[in-house]
Tab-separated table of C-alpha atoms and ligand atoms in Angstrom:
chain	number	residue	atom	x	y	z
A	188	MET	CA	-0.388	-16.089	-13.294
A	189	GLU	CA	-1.128	-13.151	-15.532
A	190	ASP	CA	2.045	-11.512	-14.212
A	191	ASN	CA	4.239	-14.223	-15.559
A	192	LEU	CA	2.467	-14.343	-18.856
A	193	LEU	CA	3.013	-10.671	-19.438
A	194	ALA	CA	6.562	-10.592	-18.192
A	195	SER	CA	7.566	-13.232	-20.676
A	196	ALA	CA	5.159	-12.180	-23.387
A	197	SER	CA	5.280	-12.955	-27.070
A	198	SER	CA	8.819	-14.174	-27.640
A	199	THR	CA	11.225	-16.395	-25.816
A	200	ASP	CA	13.850	-13.750	-26.426
A	201	ARG	CA	12.018	-11.292	-24.223
A	202	GLY	CA	13.109	-11.133	-20.615
A	203	SER	CA	12.061	-9.574	-17.351
A	204	TRP	CA	13.773	-7.776	-14.500
A	205	ASN	CA	15.356	-9.878	-11.768
A	206	SER	CA	14.182	-7.918	-8.789
A	207	LYS	CA	12.145	-4.983	-7.638
A	208	LEU	CA	15.240	-2.857	-7.752
A	209	GLY	CA	16.024	-4.120	-11.242
A	210	PHE	CA	13.587	-1.905	-13.088
A	211	ILE	CA	14.331	1.197	-11.048
A	212	LEU	CA	18.055	0.726	-11.513
A	213	ALA	CA	17.743	0.141	-15.221
A	214	ALA	CA	15.383	3.078	-15.758
A	215	ALA	CA	17.572	5.364	-13.639
A	216	GLY	CA	20.614	4.035	-15.488
A	217	SER	CA	18.904	4.897	-18.745
A	218	ALA	CA	18.049	8.380	-17.537
A	219	VAL	CA	21.375	9.292	-15.960
A	220	GLY	CA	23.996	9.752	-18.620
A	221	LEU	CA	25.589	12.319	-20.884
A	222	GLY	CA	22.328	14.254	-20.781
A	223	ASN	CA	22.990	15.114	-17.153
A	224	ILE	CA	26.698	15.834	-17.292
A	225	TRP	CA	27.276	16.965	-20.868
A	226	GLY	CA	23.843	18.170	-22.032
A	227	PHE	CA	22.419	19.927	-19.010
A	228	PRO	CA	25.370	22.157	-17.980
A	229	THR	CA	25.967	23.109	-21.617
A	230	GLN	CA	22.336	24.144	-22.010
A	231	VAL	CA	22.459	26.100	-18.756
A	232	ALA	CA	25.522	28.008	-19.947
A	233	ASP	CA	23.984	28.554	-23.369
A	234	ASN	CA	20.587	29.709	-22.124
A	235	GLY	CA	20.995	32.183	-19.333
A	236	GLY	CA	21.988	30.156	-16.253
A	237	ALA	CA	19.453	29.967	-13.447
A	238	ALA	CA	16.556	31.002	-15.687
A	239	PHE	CA	17.123	27.784	-17.642
A	240	LEU	CA	17.455	25.764	-14.448
A	241	ILE	CA	14.033	26.905	-13.257
A	242	ILE	CA	12.234	26.138	-16.517
A	243	TYR	CA	14.054	22.800	-16.725
A	244	LEU	CA	12.834	21.859	-13.236
A	245	LEU	CA	9.276	22.778	-14.250
A	246	THR	CA	9.359	20.855	-17.536
A	247	SER	CA	10.923	17.804	-15.833
A	248	PHE	CA	8.494	17.533	-12.932
A	249	LEU	CA	5.289	18.880	-14.507
A	250	ILE	CA	5.623	17.463	-18.024
A	251	GLY	CA	8.321	14.769	-17.896
A	252	PHE	CA	7.114	12.918	-14.807
A	253	PRO	CA	3.484	12.434	-15.974
A	254	VAL	CA	4.697	11.292	-19.405
A	255	MET	CA	7.118	8.868	-17.760
A	256	VAL	CA	4.253	7.293	-15.807
A	257	ALA	CA	2.314	7.080	-19.086
A	258	GLU	CA	5.106	5.319	-20.965
A	259	ILE	CA	5.822	2.762	-18.251
A	260	THR	CA	2.107	1.984	-17.909
A	261	ILE	CA	1.662	1.396	-21.652
A	262	GLY	CA	4.731	-0.852	-21.606
A	263	ARG	CA	3.638	-2.964	-18.676
A	264	LYS	CA	0.048	-3.300	-19.879
A	265	THR	CA	1.075	-4.604	-23.287
A	266	GLY	CA	4.442	-6.262	-22.640
A	267	LYS	CA	5.536	-4.958	-26.028
A	268	ASN	CA	7.953	-2.679	-27.865
A	269	PRO	CA	6.614	0.812	-28.736
A	270	VAL	CA	5.165	-0.190	-32.125
A	271	GLY	CA	3.582	-3.400	-30.818
A	272	ALA	CA	2.259	-1.584	-27.758
A	273	PHE	CA	0.266	0.949	-29.775
A	274	LYS	CA	-1.041	-1.838	-31.996
A	275	ALA	CA	-2.147	-3.829	-28.951
A	276	LEU	CA	-4.089	-0.981	-27.355
A	277	SER	CA	-5.976	0.409	-30.347
A	278	SER	CA	-6.960	-0.329	-33.896
A	279	SER	CA	-5.522	3.003	-34.976
A	280	LYS	CA	-3.228	2.884	-37.986
A	281	PHE	CA	-1.549	6.115	-36.968
A	282	PHE	CA	-0.204	5.371	-33.489
A	283	PRO	CA	2.010	2.427	-34.432
A	284	LEU	CA	3.748	5.009	-36.664
A	285	VAL	CA	4.343	7.097	-33.562
A	286	GLY	CA	6.074	4.051	-32.101
A	287	LEU	CA	8.107	3.739	-35.268
A	288	TRP	CA	9.084	7.398	-35.097
A	289	GLY	CA	10.328	6.654	-31.572
A	290	VAL	CA	12.423	3.785	-32.879
A	291	ILE	CA	13.933	6.127	-35.492
A	292	CYS	CA	14.661	8.843	-32.899
A	293	GLY	CA	16.398	6.218	-30.760
A	294	VAL	CA	18.561	5.114	-33.661
A	295	MET	CA	19.580	8.665	-34.560
A	296	ILE	CA	20.219	9.735	-30.950
A	297	LEU	CA	22.331	6.650	-30.354
A	298	SER	CA	24.416	7.388	-33.447
A	299	PHE	CA	25.764	10.649	-32.041
A	300	TYR	CA	25.588	9.558	-28.413
A	301	THR	CA	28.295	6.930	-28.933
A	302	VAL	CA	30.665	9.564	-30.316
A	303	ILE	CA	30.243	11.778	-27.246
A	304	ALA	CA	30.452	8.744	-24.965
A	305	GLY	CA	33.710	7.949	-26.742
A	306	TRP	CA	35.032	11.365	-25.773
A	307	ALA	CA	34.195	10.730	-22.124
A	308	PHE	CA	35.842	7.314	-22.276
A	309	GLY	CA	38.905	8.775	-24.012
A	310	TYR	CA	39.401	11.337	-21.263
A	311	ALA	CA	39.717	8.610	-18.629
A	312	PHE	CA	42.710	7.365	-20.610
A	313	GLU	CA	44.050	10.842	-21.199
A	314	GLU	CA	44.514	11.271	-17.460
A	315	ILE	CA	46.254	7.899	-17.227
A	316	PHE	CA	48.502	8.449	-20.257
A	317	TYR	CA	49.543	11.853	-18.936
A	318	THR	CA	50.551	10.450	-15.577
A	319	ILE	CA	52.644	7.630	-16.942
A	320	GLY	CA	54.437	9.962	-19.311
A	321	LEU	CA	52.740	8.946	-22.570
A	322	ASP	CA	52.190	12.560	-23.503
A	323	GLN	CA	51.671	11.954	-27.200
A	324	ALA	CA	49.052	9.274	-26.578
A	325	ALA	CA	47.354	11.630	-24.133
A	326	VAL	CA	47.183	14.374	-26.727
A	327	TRP	CA	45.881	11.923	-29.344
A	328	ILE	CA	43.090	10.472	-27.256
A	329	GLN	CA	41.779	13.827	-26.027
A	330	ASP	CA	41.587	15.336	-29.512
A	331	VAL	CA	37.845	15.597	-30.112
A	332	GLY	CA	38.525	16.784	-33.663
A	333	ASN	CA	40.418	13.631	-34.699
A	334	GLY	CA	37.913	11.751	-36.868
A	335	SER	CA	39.582	8.360	-37.035
A	336	LYS	CA	40.225	8.339	-33.288
A	337	ASN	CA	36.592	9.355	-32.652
A	338	ALA	CA	35.447	6.539	-34.936
A	339	LEU	CA	37.626	3.980	-33.187
A	340	VAL	CA	36.497	4.853	-29.663
A	341	ALA	CA	32.830	5.113	-30.735
A	342	ALA	CA	33.153	1.622	-32.235
A	343	VAL	CA	34.519	0.246	-28.952
A	344	PHE	CA	31.589	1.824	-27.173
A	345	MET	CA	29.028	0.415	-29.590
A	346	LEU	CA	30.536	-3.077	-29.363
A	347	ALA	CA	30.279	-2.944	-25.567
A	348	THR	CA	26.627	-1.905	-25.893
A	349	ILE	CA	25.852	-4.729	-28.326
A	350	LYS	CA	27.586	-7.278	-26.095
A	351	ILE	CA	25.484	-6.295	-23.107
A	352	ILE	CA	22.247	-6.230	-25.121
A	353	THR	CA	22.853	-9.727	-26.462
A	354	GLY	CA	23.294	-10.899	-22.855
A	355	GLY	CA	19.557	-10.325	-22.311
A	356	VAL	CA	17.672	-7.886	-20.172
A	357	SER	CA	18.213	-8.482	-16.530
A	358	GLU	CA	21.734	-9.781	-16.327
A	359	GLY	CA	23.353	-7.172	-18.502
A	360	ILE	CA	21.608	-4.004	-17.502
A	361	GLU	CA	20.853	-4.138	-13.815
A	362	ARG	CA	24.261	-4.771	-12.392
A	363	ALA	CA	26.353	-1.834	-13.557
A	364	THR	CA	24.006	0.826	-12.289
A	365	LYS	CA	23.923	-0.196	-8.657
A	366	THR	CA	27.457	0.884	-7.801
A	367	MET	CA	27.858	3.544	-10.456
A	368	MET	CA	25.168	5.918	-9.284
A	369	PRO	CA	26.159	6.424	-5.618
A	370	LEU	CA	29.821	6.668	-6.619
A	371	LEU	CA	29.050	9.283	-9.245
A	372	ILE	CA	27.106	11.344	-6.717
A	373	GLY	CA	30.036	11.021	-4.267
A	374	VAL	CA	32.609	12.216	-6.780
A	375	LEU	CA	30.363	15.083	-7.874
A	376	LEU	CA	29.928	16.244	-4.267
A	377	ILE	CA	33.662	16.194	-3.520
A	378	MET	CA	34.446	18.061	-6.729
A	379	ILE	CA	31.740	20.640	-6.004
A	380	ILE	CA	33.276	21.355	-2.604
A	381	TYR	CA	36.708	21.688	-4.192
A	382	VAL	CA	35.480	24.097	-6.855
A	383	LEU	CA	33.502	26.227	-4.416
A	384	PHE	CA	36.699	26.922	-2.479
A	385	GLN	CA	38.525	28.221	-5.539
A	386	PRO	CA	38.653	31.979	-5.942
A	387	GLY	CA	36.734	32.973	-9.057
A	388	SER	CA	34.005	30.359	-8.798
A	389	SER	CA	31.463	32.563	-7.039
A	390	GLU	CA	30.487	34.278	-10.274
A	391	GLY	CA	29.482	30.865	-11.584
A	392	ILE	CA	27.371	30.096	-8.516
A	393	VAL	CA	25.518	33.355	-8.982
A	394	ALA	CA	24.947	32.628	-12.686
A	395	TYR	CA	23.661	29.143	-11.827
A	396	LEU	CA	21.419	29.999	-8.905
A	397	LEU	CA	20.245	33.598	-9.272
A	398	PRO	CA	17.715	33.756	-12.087
A	399	ASP	CA	17.368	36.640	-14.471
A	400	PHE	CA	13.758	36.093	-15.513
A	401	SER	CA	14.075	38.447	-18.469
A	402	LEU	CA	16.127	35.722	-20.176
A	403	ILE	CA	13.141	33.364	-20.399
A	404	ASP	CA	11.983	33.282	-24.001
A	405	SER	CA	10.544	30.693	-26.365
A	406	ASP	CA	14.009	29.516	-27.376
A	407	LEU	CA	14.887	28.792	-23.755
A	408	ILE	CA	11.609	26.974	-23.086
A	409	PHE	CA	12.061	24.892	-26.243
A	410	SER	CA	15.570	23.897	-25.169
A	411	ALA	CA	14.485	23.100	-21.603
A	412	MET	CA	11.611	20.916	-22.796
A	413	GLY	CA	13.909	18.986	-25.137
A	414	GLN	CA	16.539	18.635	-22.433
A	415	SER	CA	13.991	17.253	-19.949
A	416	PHE	CA	12.778	14.634	-22.427
A	417	PHE	CA	16.313	13.677	-23.399
A	418	SER	CA	17.577	13.472	-19.842
A	419	LEU	CA	14.595	11.464	-18.592
A	420	SER	CA	14.781	9.133	-21.643
A	421	LEU	CA	11.236	10.023	-22.672
A	422	GLY	CA	9.269	10.437	-25.850
A	423	MET	CA	10.572	7.558	-27.957
A	424	GLY	CA	9.316	4.547	-26.071
A	425	ALA	CA	12.478	3.576	-24.186
A	426	LEU	CA	10.367	3.411	-21.057
A	427	ILE	CA	7.539	1.624	-22.882
A	428	THR	CA	10.153	-0.998	-23.663
A	429	TYR	CA	11.596	-1.082	-20.142
A	430	GLY	CA	8.062	-1.088	-18.702
A	431	SER	CA	7.281	-4.143	-20.820
A	432	TYR	CA	9.684	-6.152	-18.656
A	433	LEU	CA	8.110	-4.904	-15.414
A	434	SER	CA	6.145	-7.072	-12.996
A	435	LYS	CA	2.609	-6.278	-11.849
A	436	LYS	CA	3.836	-5.955	-8.288
A	437	GLU	CA	5.584	-2.639	-8.934
A	438	ASN	CA	4.160	0.715	-8.023
A	439	ILE	CA	4.614	2.627	-11.281
A	440	PRO	CA	4.120	6.236	-10.077
A	441	GLN	CA	6.507	5.608	-7.194
A	442	ALA	CA	9.176	4.112	-9.456
A	443	ALA	CA	8.789	7.000	-11.918
A	444	ALA	CA	9.082	9.539	-9.090
A	445	PHE	CA	12.310	7.967	-7.929
A	446	VAL	CA	13.804	7.942	-11.429
A	447	THR	CA	12.791	11.565	-12.047
A	448	LEU	CA	14.257	12.736	-8.732
A	449	ALA	CA	17.504	10.829	-9.242
A	450	ASP	CA	17.923	12.156	-12.765
A	451	VAL	CA	17.093	15.780	-12.009
A	452	GLY	CA	19.177	15.622	-8.814
A	453	ILE	CA	22.277	14.422	-10.645
A	454	ALA	CA	21.818	17.031	-13.374
A	455	PHE	CA	21.503	19.713	-10.705
A	456	LEU	CA	24.747	18.559	-9.050
A	457	ALA	CA	26.545	18.413	-12.399
A	458	GLY	CA	25.521	22.017	-13.021
A	459	LEU	CA	26.719	23.036	-9.589
A	460	LEU	CA	30.123	21.621	-10.486
A	461	ILE	CA	30.479	22.558	-14.134
A	462	ILE	CA	29.026	26.081	-14.303
A	463	PRO	CA	31.357	27.448	-11.576
A	464	ALA	CA	34.190	25.444	-13.179
A	465	MET	CA	33.512	27.243	-16.448
A	466	TYR	CA	33.858	30.634	-14.811
A	467	LEU	CA	36.966	29.400	-13.035
A	468	ALA	CA	38.463	28.305	-16.340
A	469	GLN	CA	37.540	31.636	-17.849
A	470	SER	CA	39.273	33.555	-15.068
A	471	ASN	CA	42.316	31.343	-15.779
A	472	GLY	CA	42.356	32.526	-19.373
A	473	VAL	CA	40.431	29.700	-21.092
A	474	GLU	CA	38.047	31.184	-23.608
A	475	ILE	CA	34.498	30.068	-22.784
A	476	PHE	CA	32.157	32.792	-23.999
A	477	LYS	CA	32.384	34.872	-27.162
A	478	ASP	CA	31.983	38.654	-26.861
A	479	SER	CA	28.339	38.198	-27.841
A	480	GLY	CA	27.837	36.035	-24.740
A	481	GLN	CA	27.486	32.866	-26.854
A	482	LEU	CA	29.465	29.776	-25.896
A	483	ILE	CA	32.620	29.233	-27.961
A	484	ASP	CA	31.989	25.575	-28.777
A	485	SER	CA	29.057	24.119	-26.925
A	486	THR	CA	29.457	20.511	-28.093
A	487	THR	CA	32.877	19.997	-26.583
A	488	LEU	CA	32.834	22.582	-23.799
A	489	VAL	CA	32.382	20.208	-20.871
A	490	PHE	CA	35.307	18.170	-22.153
A	491	THR	CA	37.504	21.266	-22.071
A	492	VAL	CA	36.454	22.555	-18.686
A	493	LEU	CA	36.553	19.335	-16.667
A	494	PRO	CA	40.032	18.082	-17.665
A	495	ALA	CA	41.367	21.593	-16.989
A	496	LEU	CA	39.862	21.360	-13.529
A	497	PHE	CA	41.356	17.920	-12.835
A	498	HIS	CA	44.763	19.046	-14.091
A	499	SER	CA	44.653	22.032	-11.743
A	500	MET	CA	44.364	19.652	-8.775
A	501	GLY	CA	47.754	17.998	-9.283
A	502	THR	CA	48.269	14.272	-8.635
A	503	ILE	CA	45.000	13.809	-6.769
A	504	GLY	CA	43.310	15.302	-9.818
A	505	VAL	CA	44.427	12.281	-11.830
A	506	ILE	CA	42.615	9.942	-9.481
A	507	PHE	CA	39.496	12.096	-9.587
A	508	GLY	CA	39.737	12.537	-13.334
A	509	VAL	CA	40.065	8.848	-14.091
A	510	THR	CA	37.317	7.915	-11.638
A	511	PHE	CA	34.987	10.611	-12.914
A	512	PHE	CA	35.379	9.802	-16.604
A	513	LEU	CA	35.102	6.057	-16.018
A	514	LEU	CA	31.909	6.599	-14.039
A	515	LEU	CA	30.606	8.868	-16.767
A	516	SER	CA	31.402	6.173	-19.336
A	517	ILE	CA	29.441	3.597	-17.338
A	518	ALA	CA	26.574	6.071	-16.982
A	519	ALA	CA	26.666	6.581	-20.755
A	520	LEU	CA	26.752	2.824	-21.304
A	521	THR	CA	23.605	2.217	-19.241
A	522	SER	CA	21.981	4.887	-21.453
A	523	THR	CA	23.200	3.510	-24.803
A	524	ILE	CA	21.858	0.128	-23.697
A	525	SER	CA	18.372	1.580	-23.330
A	526	LEU	CA	18.638	3.360	-26.676
A	527	LEU	CA	19.660	0.185	-28.522
A	528	GLU	CA	17.138	-1.952	-26.633
A	529	VAL	CA	14.233	-0.092	-28.287
A	530	PRO	CA	14.946	-0.976	-31.954
A	531	VAL	CA	16.224	-4.402	-30.888
A	532	SER	CA	13.030	-5.308	-29.003
A	533	TYR	CA	11.037	-3.959	-31.948
A	534	ALA	CA	12.816	-6.328	-34.329
A	535	ILE	CA	12.491	-9.252	-31.908
A	536	ASP	CA	8.741	-8.744	-31.371
A	537	GLU	CA	7.616	-7.662	-34.805
A	538	TYR	CA	9.962	-9.582	-37.107
A	539	ASN	CA	10.650	-12.599	-34.959
A	540	VAL	CA	14.437	-12.400	-35.207
A	541	THR	CA	16.686	-13.575	-32.405
A	542	ARG	CA	18.027	-11.109	-29.864
A	543	LYS	CA	21.551	-11.763	-31.014
A	544	LYS	CA	20.925	-11.170	-34.687
A	545	SER	CA	18.785	-8.132	-33.995
A	546	ALA	CA	21.369	-6.504	-31.716
A	547	TRP	CA	24.295	-7.060	-34.082
A	548	THR	CA	22.516	-5.950	-37.249
A	549	ILE	CA	20.943	-2.843	-35.768
A	550	GLY	CA	23.973	-1.963	-33.620
A	551	LEU	CA	26.373	-2.136	-36.546
A	552	GLY	CA	23.925	-0.205	-38.729
A	553	ILE	CA	23.826	2.603	-36.182
A	554	LEU	CA	27.600	2.483	-35.895
A	555	ALA	CA	27.782	3.255	-39.615
A	556	ILE	CA	25.980	6.563	-38.929
A	557	SER	CA	28.292	7.188	-35.956
A	558	MET	CA	31.247	6.933	-38.316
A	559	VAL	CA	29.991	9.964	-40.211
A	560	ILE	CA	29.499	11.900	-36.981
A	561	ALA	CA	32.968	10.916	-35.775
A	562	PHE	CA	34.388	12.940	-38.652
A	563	ARG	CA	31.763	15.680	-38.522
A	564	PRO	CA	30.928	16.321	-34.828
A	565	ASP	CA	29.401	19.628	-35.945
A	566	PHE	CA	26.403	17.585	-37.190
A	567	ILE	CA	25.541	16.815	-33.561
A	568	ASP	CA	23.871	20.216	-33.121
A	569	TYR	CA	21.428	19.443	-35.949
A	570	PHE	CA	20.683	15.959	-34.647
A	571	VAL	CA	19.954	17.459	-31.221
A	572	ILE	CA	17.463	19.931	-32.691
A	573	VAL	CA	15.605	17.430	-34.875
A	574	PHE	CA	15.599	14.280	-32.760
A	575	ASN	CA	15.943	15.537	-29.169
A	576	ASN	CA	14.302	18.918	-29.121
A	577	ILE	CA	11.564	18.284	-31.671
A	578	GLY	CA	11.333	14.491	-31.943
A	579	LEU	CA	11.123	13.568	-28.271
A	580	PRO	CA	8.593	16.220	-27.117
A	581	ALA	CA	6.502	15.465	-30.219
A	582	GLY	CA	6.557	11.806	-29.179
A	583	GLY	CA	5.590	12.789	-25.635
A	584	PHE	CA	2.724	14.873	-26.985
A	585	LEU	CA	1.374	11.958	-29.021
A	586	ILE	CA	1.787	9.482	-26.138
A	587	SER	CA	-0.230	11.834	-23.881
A	588	VAL	CA	-2.909	12.257	-26.532
A	589	PHE	CA	-3.047	8.489	-27.018
A	590	ILE	CA	-3.613	7.770	-23.341
A	591	ALA	CA	-5.985	10.677	-22.812
A	592	TYR	CA	-8.243	10.250	-25.835
A	593	ILE	CA	-7.771	6.740	-27.210
A	594	TRP	CA	-6.774	4.281	-24.531
A	595	LYS	CA	-8.278	6.511	-21.755
A	596	THR	CA	-6.760	7.478	-18.416
A	597	ASP	CA	-9.154	5.230	-16.466
A	598	ASN	CA	-7.697	2.179	-18.170
A	599	ALA	CA	-4.211	3.425	-17.434
A	600	LEU	CA	-5.093	3.959	-13.767
A	601	GLU	CA	-6.565	0.472	-13.679
A	602	GLU	CA	-3.233	-0.910	-14.934
A	603	MET	CA	-1.388	1.159	-12.329
A	604	SER	CA	-3.601	-0.216	-9.540
A	605	HIS	CA	-1.509	-3.393	-9.752
A	606	GLY	CA	1.246	-2.543	-7.305
A	607	PHE	CA	-0.545	0.593	-6.073
A	608	ALA	CA	-3.550	-0.699	-4.155
A	609	GLY	CA	-5.306	2.477	-3.054
A	610	ILE	CA	-4.744	4.362	-6.290
A	611	LYS	CA	-8.434	5.064	-6.973
A	612	GLU	CA	-8.739	7.145	-3.788
A	613	SER	CA	-5.323	8.766	-4.090
A	614	LEU	CA	-4.513	12.337	-4.998
A	615	PHE	CA	-2.442	10.934	-7.849
A	616	ALA	CA	-5.565	9.542	-9.537
A	617	LYS	CA	-7.110	13.010	-9.488
A	618	VAL	CA	-4.093	14.988	-10.641
A	619	TRP	CA	-2.306	12.777	-13.177
A	620	PRO	CA	-5.254	12.569	-15.645
A	621	VAL	CA	-5.487	16.384	-15.683
A	622	PHE	CA	-1.827	16.575	-16.629
A	623	ILE	CA	-2.030	13.886	-19.299
A	624	LYS	CA	-5.242	15.216	-20.836
A	625	TYR	CA	-4.546	18.940	-20.784
A	626	ILE	CA	-1.344	20.260	-19.271
A	627	CYS	CA	1.229	18.012	-20.943
A	628	PRO	CA	-0.163	18.044	-24.484
A	629	LEU	CA	-0.928	21.772	-24.428
A	630	ALA	CA	2.431	22.768	-22.936
A	631	ILE	CA	4.336	20.623	-25.430
A	632	LEU	CA	2.253	21.822	-28.356
A	633	TYR	CA	2.749	25.432	-27.300
A	634	THR	CA	6.508	24.914	-27.073
A	635	LEU	CA	6.701	23.288	-30.488
A	636	ILE	CA	4.590	25.990	-32.131
A	637	GLN	CA	6.714	28.706	-30.525
A	638	MET	CA	9.726	26.920	-31.925
A	639	ILE	CA	8.471	27.465	-35.472
A	640	GLY	CA	8.944	31.154	-34.783
A	641	ILE	CA	12.564	30.597	-33.780
A	642	PHE	CA	13.677	29.214	-37.124
B	40	LIG	N1	18.705	9.934	-20.807
B	40	LIG	C1	20.002	9.637	-21.321
B	40	LIG	C2	20.958	10.730	-20.893
B	40	LIG	O1	20.574	11.637	-20.224
B	40	LIG	C3	19.990	9.440	-22.824
B	40	LIG	C4	18.976	8.455	-23.237
B	40	LIG	C5	18.968	7.128	-22.956
B	40	LIG	C6	17.771	8.717	-23.930
B	40	LIG	N2	17.835	6.554	-23.449
B	40	LIG	C7	17.097	7.495	-24.048
B	40	LIG	C8	17.234	9.864	-24.452
B	40	LIG	C9	15.853	7.437	-24.664
B	40	LIG	C10	15.993	9.799	-25.073
B	40	LIG	C11	15.315	8.610	-25.158
B	40	LIG	O2	22.107	10.691	-21.199
């Protein structure tokens, strides 16, 4: 009885997931996206290869996973958007502002995310145009510096996102992910095997897998922490929102573990493909690194290296290229959906507007910011620093503090016991509170304070 009440809480425009798999698929769909295939390999190349990989694995499993459990639990307990959720669980005036900060981070991240997603989408067409002899169209659509083209494709992407969001929760979001994820893994594996057989790729494997620990510094840790939060969709309440549609029958820690493993696994595979491909491209005369060891242009790098790789494969490369970029576009779409869902559910819950009106108004508002970024992609770097690398971990810090010291971990564990019968006696119940009370907040705080030294 209580289950149903919560699942359909507060507004008729709220929904709930269709099936057990629904939440996991949607949360994994939210997590897997450009962060894995664009963000992660770029950060690895920019931050010392395997040293970054190791810190990223640590921040994802030791910090990201406990925070993910925290967010989903807050969402399911309250059945609310991030602002409403903090209001429901405490009388604090401050924490609803944390929810609001999350909504703002989501809006800003989505504004640049659609532009990059547009690049990925454009490349699927580039491969097609090339093959059918439309060379000029191919050159046009792959030009990441063409502002009006960027704006057009970003608009298409945003409209698709809005359309799906207005379709409601379960129908729109669950379906796409189910086929996309295994296919993406399949294509990645085949491409990895292809690249590993190319002469010149071994240097990349070494850079990716053999750590030089002397490269670990506060800058690297700051970037890895931000990347983990971004890739796992944490720190701004996306998973509070998704958790609010979750039934009491689900085992939250288990679902979170699956999402974390899937996300980190796909990022790892993307690195195994793209880092060697970068070295391959470099040995073929494409300029990747400056003399100083810095990347030439980190924002667009992946979109230079991958098409070059597909082109080098001949006709079969077209098939792989189109498939890969279409899959990446779907992966990006299941992520933009989760980003837009946060402000939309906030407006639905707190201002009582309809889902349709909320999605169109907010979506088009965000698109207006995307238009600026379409013409100035160099702004993306600043957005990443402020909203990903600072905003999301800061949100994660405050969410941990909220559970640990205001709502209390025992109450959270009590909520988790629905769907996880023996939780009280489990190892999880002993370890997770230690992470949420001490390890997560202190590690994030340390990283953010170190960061002040970087600038
Ligand atoms: N995780 C997604 C990616 O890796 C991006 C994303 C979707 C996100 N929803 C989010 C990032 C919420 C932060 C917060 O591409």
